[in-house]
């Protein structure tokens, strides 16, 4: 960094520190806005050149990056080799000898403990791939060094941003890299479990096949809300997962002499699977699909279709092996048998509406399940359909012709189970489930295609209605003898809880309360219906940020927050087995498996949690259920009121979507960069949960964690203070609020809203002596009047601020945003002003394809800068096409090269650089928060 830039950043940080120290919650103006204006004046005067601003932004971004690396290390309690080994050994010893003063348990009890899957890590492709892959790698490597403080030196990158959003194949590659590190960590855990068993049962330990923790993925199999994943993509990626599994096994056993027969079979299977992948079609071409079917079906025996095909050969090799090779083979067998013919288990997903559509098409059921009065009749008709359904045979021609998305997905599941892996169950997740009719429809479709014994139908509870009425939804299904018979045969009830969508509508803290309450009600329901022998699978779908359900301080606390000890104890006391599953979503989620030391540390903490004792929790918060109900319902009311406030949608949609890059392969209509109209968000539901949360982070107000909390605390000030000090469950919830407050600032939010005020620009025009500057301010004023954000956002701000003041009164020592992060926000406000002002310098031009001067102003005010610059490049061409240098068989005439050089050098290129800095600041803010979205 240059000396001048260092002086400037030091001075600016001092000003930011003074703002933090002032704690001014009531100032009518915005101190952050004043700092932004100071920066803007320096830039306009040339005393703070753009080069220096870029240096300052990179410095602040890198400091946040260093802090994030340190945070990841502390989140995992330090990815220290000795600590991880000690943690895994402690888990193994506790299983063998739960009471240190008692003798070891019998081997049958040890077997039962480790041969049941207790926990699954689920890798999803949620769009949180916010950083360039080399930056993610550098972050993981830095965290793996277990820094005791933010490192003083970090790798130098010009930008932390991606060149473009990842493709589906790239997401799959990144997911499988994380999964394979997770599998290596599981091997390490299993080796320790088997070693402990060998100490106590030297003759029998090699018969054990541990699988307490498994890896799972839906990357490439999730069709909820997307049309870009064809069934051929799902089959191709599922075959690649099979190839990874067989390749892993091959590498594990290749140097073991007694495993020659096993190795021969695995090698042949790898060859066959490779041929199947090569033949996989890339689209719905009948000839290509016919060729694929030929290879898939006629080489399926060679490719193996069940992990059990190798069970006997494995046992023979282990029995004949030397002591050292015996352990190698036992560990290899454990990982292979736990995951079947895939590197990770398979989750598919679709939407409840897609199931309702196929029931309407095939069964003529036209009534809406959303109308409660019609639901009983609907369920009766579906029970009748279940009674009379006859399974049908399908082939790839059937799949090619199927038009219903739910039908295609179930057929795809059928083909996987028939030709790729016939013994590993497949999860069938259903988003937005709000009625038991949806579950019965899924069961009917599974029975129609003959797969009901091998799929785990799982509703996703994520809306407020579903969380509040989840017990009734499940009981609606339980009243059906077909659903009860399905549970009795599979002996599993799979449920999924969505923390992202639920949190953004009712508030993250209230959503978690509703989810915990529903978990306990499910336990009571199973006892009521004499189904206590059914294992309950509870899948928590959450992100890495507080707005989407991840505890901010420690991974161990995350697990106890998502699955509170009190709820686990209720299941244990009822004698109901429970498997927990948790999501690691996209690039941010994969970070915890970003290197082998990080993966080892993550798995060791999972193991510690999975085998933790579950005594009934005497947490005082459970002693006063009326307080909990009132406290969290007050939060929910506060957040639902904010969601319906027109100013909230206006705030999210003003220019928030343009502050963030597109971070996944899933299509997003909101993040379009080229359109001749301005897209207006009328309600938060028009945004997906991840960009919704990401925008709130960038606007410096984590509303879905904070809104309503101040009002709730004010209703019970003494109880709030008591539980904050005495209740671990309540304290973990308040950790979310503490983190949110550390990355929220009312002054920044006020500054953003003030920026949208036409009066601000009228006042600035009034003070200008330069006619051009005055006209520029008036142009922006008129544009903001046309957008009409100001009145509603100001009213919304009063709602937020009043709740915030109540929270600060109840919790005066709660954290505040620190100077580095505050300065990033102030610089960005200054940059946005500069972009806006530069846009007013664009010369007059005739409208082109509905793109006019007024449209330019509106789009720039919404920071849709890439699209605007793309249009301007067509209107004001600067770089001549190389084709103009060809021989046109006449003397070479003038080409008018550089006609618009001034517009490019003084307007367009500065706008581009300013916008790039705006987005680079977003990565810095994200590093401070610790996650995207």
PDB file of C-alpha atoms in Angstrom, residues 1 8-9 12-17 19-20 32-33 35-37 39-40 43 52-67 160 655 659 697-700 742-743 745 747-749 752 755 817-833 914 916-930:
ATOM      1  CA  UNK A   1       0.000   0.000   0.000  1.00  0.00           C
ATOM      2  CA  UNK A   8      -5.909   8.087   4.397  1.00  0.00           C
ATOM      3  CA  UNK A   9      -7.071   4.735   5.733  1.00  0.00           C
ATOM      4  CA  UNK A  12     -10.737   7.289   8.080  1.00  0.00           C
ATOM      5  CA  UNK A  13     -10.511   4.485  10.644  1.00  0.00           C
ATOM      6  CA  UNK A  14     -10.033   7.059  13.389  1.00  0.00           C
ATOM      7  CA  UNK A  15     -13.226   8.782  12.287  1.00  0.00           C
ATOM      8  CA  UNK A  16     -15.044   5.434  12.183  1.00  0.00           C
ATOM      9  CA  UNK A  17     -13.768   4.621  15.689  1.00  0.00           C
ATOM     10  CA  UNK A  19     -18.556   6.990  15.479  1.00  0.00           C
ATOM     11  CA  UNK A  20     -18.513   3.618  17.269  1.00  0.00           C
ATOM     12  CA  UNK A  32     -22.045   7.423   8.761  1.00  0.00           C
ATOM     13  CA  UNK A  33     -23.537   9.556   6.012  1.00  0.00           C
ATOM     14  CA  UNK A  35     -18.258  10.167   6.838  1.00  0.00           C
ATOM     15  CA  UNK A  36     -19.412   9.007   3.409  1.00  0.00           C
ATOM     16  CA  UNK A  37     -19.830  12.631   2.308  1.00  0.00           C
ATOM     17  CA  UNK A  39     -14.942  10.524   1.453  1.00  0.00           C
ATOM     18  CA  UNK A  40     -16.999  11.603  -1.545  1.00  0.00           C
ATOM     19  CA  UNK A  43     -12.692  11.754  -4.252  1.00  0.00           C
ATOM     20  CA  UNK A  52      -6.070   4.830  -3.398  1.00  0.00           C
ATOM     21  CA  UNK A  53      -9.706   3.952  -2.724  1.00  0.00           C
ATOM     22  CA  UNK A  54      -9.135   0.589  -4.404  1.00  0.00           C
ATOM     23  CA  UNK A  55      -6.078   0.037  -2.201  1.00  0.00           C
ATOM     24  CA  UNK A  56      -8.051   0.939   0.924  1.00  0.00           C
ATOM     25  CA  UNK A  57     -10.909  -1.387  -0.036  1.00  0.00           C
ATOM     26  CA  UNK A  58      -8.502  -4.282  -0.608  1.00  0.00           C
ATOM     27  CA  UNK A  59      -6.762  -3.604   2.707  1.00  0.00           C
ATOM     28  CA  UNK A  60     -10.035  -3.592   4.654  1.00  0.00           C
ATOM     29  CA  UNK A  61     -11.247  -6.659   2.747  1.00  0.00           C
ATOM     30  CA  UNK A  62      -8.042  -8.565   3.536  1.00  0.00           C
ATOM     31  CA  UNK A  63      -8.231  -7.668   7.221  1.00  0.00           C
ATOM     32  CA  UNK A  64     -11.768  -9.069   7.270  1.00  0.00           C
ATOM     33  CA  UNK A  65     -10.518 -12.151   5.393  1.00  0.00           C
ATOM     34  CA  UNK A  66      -7.854 -12.731   8.052  1.00  0.00           C
ATOM     35  CA  UNK A  67     -10.474 -12.384  10.770  1.00  0.00           C
ATOM     36  CA  UNK A 160     -12.101 -12.120  -4.113  1.00  0.00           C
ATOM     37  CA  UNK A 655     -30.410  -1.508  -5.089  1.00  0.00           C
ATOM     38  CA  UNK A 659     -24.768  -5.273  -4.250  1.00  0.00           C
ATOM     39  CA  UNK A 697     -26.111  -8.103   5.562  1.00  0.00           C
ATOM     40  CA  UNK A 698     -24.987  -5.595   2.942  1.00  0.00           C
ATOM     41  CA  UNK A 699     -27.488  -3.004   4.181  1.00  0.00           C
ATOM     42  CA  UNK A 700     -26.024  -3.455   7.680  1.00  0.00           C
ATOM     43  CA  UNK A 742     -22.128  -6.711  15.849  1.00  0.00           C
ATOM     44  CA  UNK A 743     -22.793  -6.510  12.109  1.00  0.00           C
ATOM     45  CA  UNK A 745     -25.676  -0.378  12.444  1.00  0.00           C
ATOM     46  CA  UNK A 747     -26.488   4.762  11.156  1.00  0.00           C
ATOM     47  CA  UNK A 748     -25.543   2.818   8.026  1.00  0.00           C
ATOM     48  CA  UNK A 749     -29.159   1.823   7.433  1.00  0.00           C
ATOM     49  CA  UNK A 752     -28.805   4.098   2.854  1.00  0.00           C
ATOM     50  CA  UNK A 755     -29.547   8.251   0.006  1.00  0.00           C
ATOM     51  CA  UNK A 817     -20.301  -2.787  14.655  1.00  0.00           C
ATOM     52  CA  UNK A 818     -16.555  -2.207  14.673  1.00  0.00           C
ATOM     53  CA  UNK A 819     -14.650   0.528  12.772  1.00  0.00           C
ATOM     54  CA  UNK A 820     -13.291  -1.589   9.893  1.00  0.00           C
ATOM     55  CA  UNK A 821     -16.727  -2.790   8.886  1.00  0.00           C
ATOM     56  CA  UNK A 822     -18.325   0.604   9.455  1.00  0.00           C
ATOM     57  CA  UNK A 823     -15.749   2.214   7.183  1.00  0.00           C
ATOM     58  CA  UNK A 824     -16.459  -0.291   4.409  1.00  0.00           C
ATOM     59  CA  UNK A 825     -20.122   0.717   4.503  1.00  0.00           C
ATOM     60  CA  UNK A 826     -19.273   4.424   4.497  1.00  0.00           C
ATOM     61  CA  UNK A 827     -16.934   4.025   1.520  1.00  0.00           C
ATOM     62  CA  UNK A 828     -19.611   2.138  -0.385  1.00  0.00           C
ATOM     63  CA  UNK A 829     -22.200   4.845   0.192  1.00  0.00           C
ATOM     64  CA  UNK A 830     -19.662   7.347  -1.183  1.00  0.00           C
ATOM     65  CA  UNK A 831     -19.010   5.111  -4.194  1.00  0.00           C
ATOM     66  CA  UNK A 832     -22.715   4.764  -4.931  1.00  0.00           C
ATOM     67  CA  UNK A 833     -23.060   8.547  -4.912  1.00  0.00           C
ATOM     68  CA  UNK A 914     -16.570   2.244  -8.949  1.00  0.00           C
ATOM     69  CA  UNK A 916     -16.374  -3.205  -9.111  1.00  0.00           C
ATOM     70  CA  UNK A 917     -15.342  -1.620  -5.803  1.00  0.00           C
ATOM     71  CA  UNK A 918     -18.960  -1.652  -4.594  1.00  0.00           C
ATOM     72  CA  UNK A 919     -19.074  -5.404  -5.149  1.00  0.00           C
ATOM     73  CA  UNK A 920     -15.580  -5.934  -3.710  1.00  0.00           C
ATOM     74  CA  UNK A 921     -16.754  -4.185  -0.542  1.00  0.00           C
ATOM     75  CA  UNK A 922     -19.593  -6.698  -0.434  1.00  0.00           C
ATOM     76  CA  UNK A 923     -17.040  -9.507  -0.131  1.00  0.00           C
ATOM     77  CA  UNK A 924     -15.356  -7.599   2.707  1.00  0.00           C
ATOM     78  CA  UNK A 925     -18.663  -7.208   4.541  1.00  0.00           C
ATOM     79  CA  UNK A 926     -19.370 -10.899   3.946  1.00  0.00           C
ATOM     80  CA  UNK A 927     -16.010 -11.821   5.503  1.00  0.00           C
ATOM     81  CA  UNK A 928     -16.924  -9.775   8.574  1.00  0.00           C
ATOM     82  CA  UNK A 929     -20.325 -11.464   8.882  1.00  0.00           C
ATOM     83  CA  UNK A 930     -18.720 -14.853   8.229  1.00  0.00           C
TER      84      UNK A 930
END
